Amino acid sequence: MTQSQTHDPDGSYIRAWLPELSGLSDKEIHLPRPQAIVDLKRSRALAIETYKEILRGTPDVISG
């Protein structure tokens, strides 16, 4: 957040790559989006399980 506010204060770079955010104010565009937050605990557990399956030689690794 701090980096984008410092280096893209008006949000023009963000708006160029994420046009769906173009309607937000210059201040709002730098705020985190709740739907964009990654559940790190879940992601880590999935990565570990996938790695274990690769080691076991399971052919259907990404069956999710």
mmCIF file of C-alpha atoms in Angstrom:
data_model
loop_
_atom_site.group_PDB
_atom_site.id
_atom_site.type_symbol
_atom_site.label_atom_id
_atom_site.label_comp_id
_atom_site.label_asym_id
_atom_site.label_seq_id
_atom_site.Cartn_x
_atom_site.Cartn_y
_atom_site.Cartn_z
ATOM 1 C CA MET A 1 0.000 0.000 0.000
ATOM 2 C CA THR A 2 2.721 2.445 0.990
ATOM 3 C CA GLN A 3 4.731 1.706 -2.138
ATOM 4 C CA SER A 4 1.793 2.270 -4.475
ATOM 5 C CA GLN A 5 0.850 5.497 -2.670
ATOM 6 C CA THR A 6 4.439 6.746 -2.892
ATOM 7 C CA HIS A 7 5.208 5.777 -6.489
ATOM 8 C CA ASP A 8 1.721 6.008 -8.050
ATOM 9 C CA PRO A 9 -0.088 8.639 -5.966
ATOM 10 C CA ASP A 10 -2.840 9.242 -8.520
ATOM 11 C CA GLY A 11 -3.318 5.505 -9.204
ATOM 12 C CA SER A 12 -2.700 5.792 -12.955
ATOM 13 C CA TYR A 13 -0.562 2.624 -13.115
ATOM 14 C CA ILE A 14 -3.137 0.642 -11.132
ATOM 15 C CA ARG A 15 -5.944 1.959 -13.347
ATOM 16 C CA ALA A 16 -4.011 0.984 -16.500
ATOM 17 C CA TRP A 17 -3.709 -2.655 -15.393
ATOM 18 C CA LEU A 18 -6.928 -2.959 -13.384
ATOM 19 C CA PRO A 19 -9.539 -0.957 -15.288
ATOM 20 C CA GLU A 20 -12.287 -2.367 -13.056
ATOM 21 C CA LEU A 21 -10.865 -0.127 -10.287
ATOM 22 C CA SER A 22 -10.870 3.028 -12.417
ATOM 23 C CA GLY A 23 -13.970 4.416 -10.693
ATOM 24 C CA LEU A 24 -12.272 4.555 -7.290
ATOM 25 C CA SER A 25 -10.847 7.772 -5.884
ATOM 26 C CA ASP A 26 -7.085 8.288 -5.767
ATOM 27 C CA LYS A 27 -7.144 7.399 -2.069
ATOM 28 C CA GLU A 28 -9.458 4.363 -2.337
ATOM 29 C CA ILE A 29 -7.511 2.773 -5.179
ATOM 30 C CA HIS A 30 -4.584 2.075 -2.836
ATOM 31 C CA LEU A 31 -6.657 0.310 -0.182
ATOM 32 C CA PRO A 32 -6.530 -3.508 0.015
ATOM 33 C CA ARG A 33 -9.504 -5.367 -1.442
ATOM 34 C CA PRO A 34 -10.995 -7.986 0.924
ATOM 35 C CA GLN A 35 -11.645 -10.372 -1.979
ATOM 36 C CA ALA A 36 -7.978 -10.117 -3.041
ATOM 37 C CA ILE A 37 -6.544 -11.295 0.283
ATOM 38 C CA VAL A 38 -4.892 -14.709 0.134
ATOM 39 C CA ASP A 39 -5.440 -17.210 2.935
ATOM 40 C CA LEU A 40 -1.757 -17.981 3.538
ATOM 41 C CA LYS A 41 -2.437 -20.829 5.957
ATOM 42 C CA ARG A 42 -4.667 -22.615 3.443
ATOM 43 C CA SER A 43 -2.299 -21.899 0.535
ATOM 44 C CA ARG A 44 0.663 -23.285 2.477
ATOM 45 C CA ALA A 45 -1.225 -26.440 3.455
ATOM 46 C CA LEU A 46 -2.268 -27.014 -0.167
ATOM 47 C CA ALA A 47 1.298 -26.487 -1.402
ATOM 48 C CA ILE A 48 2.673 -28.969 1.152
ATOM 49 C CA GLU A 49 0.064 -31.573 0.258
ATOM 50 C CA THR A 50 0.736 -31.124 -3.459
ATOM 51 C CA TYR A 51 4.467 -31.523 -2.855
ATOM 52 C CA LYS A 52 3.901 -34.711 -0.840
ATOM 53 C CA GLU A 53 1.773 -36.141 -3.642
ATOM 54 C CA ILE A 54 4.500 -35.335 -6.160
ATOM 55 C CA LEU A 55 7.010 -37.174 -3.990
ATOM 56 C CA ARG A 56 4.664 -40.173 -3.789
ATOM 57 C CA GLY A 57 4.396 -40.181 -7.565
ATOM 58 C CA THR A 58 0.660 -39.593 -7.602
ATOM 59 C CA PRO A 59 -0.283 -38.855 -11.229
ATOM 60 C CA ASP A 60 -3.369 -36.755 -10.459
ATOM 61 C CA VAL A 61 -1.680 -34.008 -8.433
ATOM 62 C CA ILE A 62 -3.988 -31.099 -9.211
ATOM 63 C CA SER A 63 -7.345 -32.687 -8.537
ATOM 64 C CA GLY A 64 -8.301 -30.032 -5.957
#
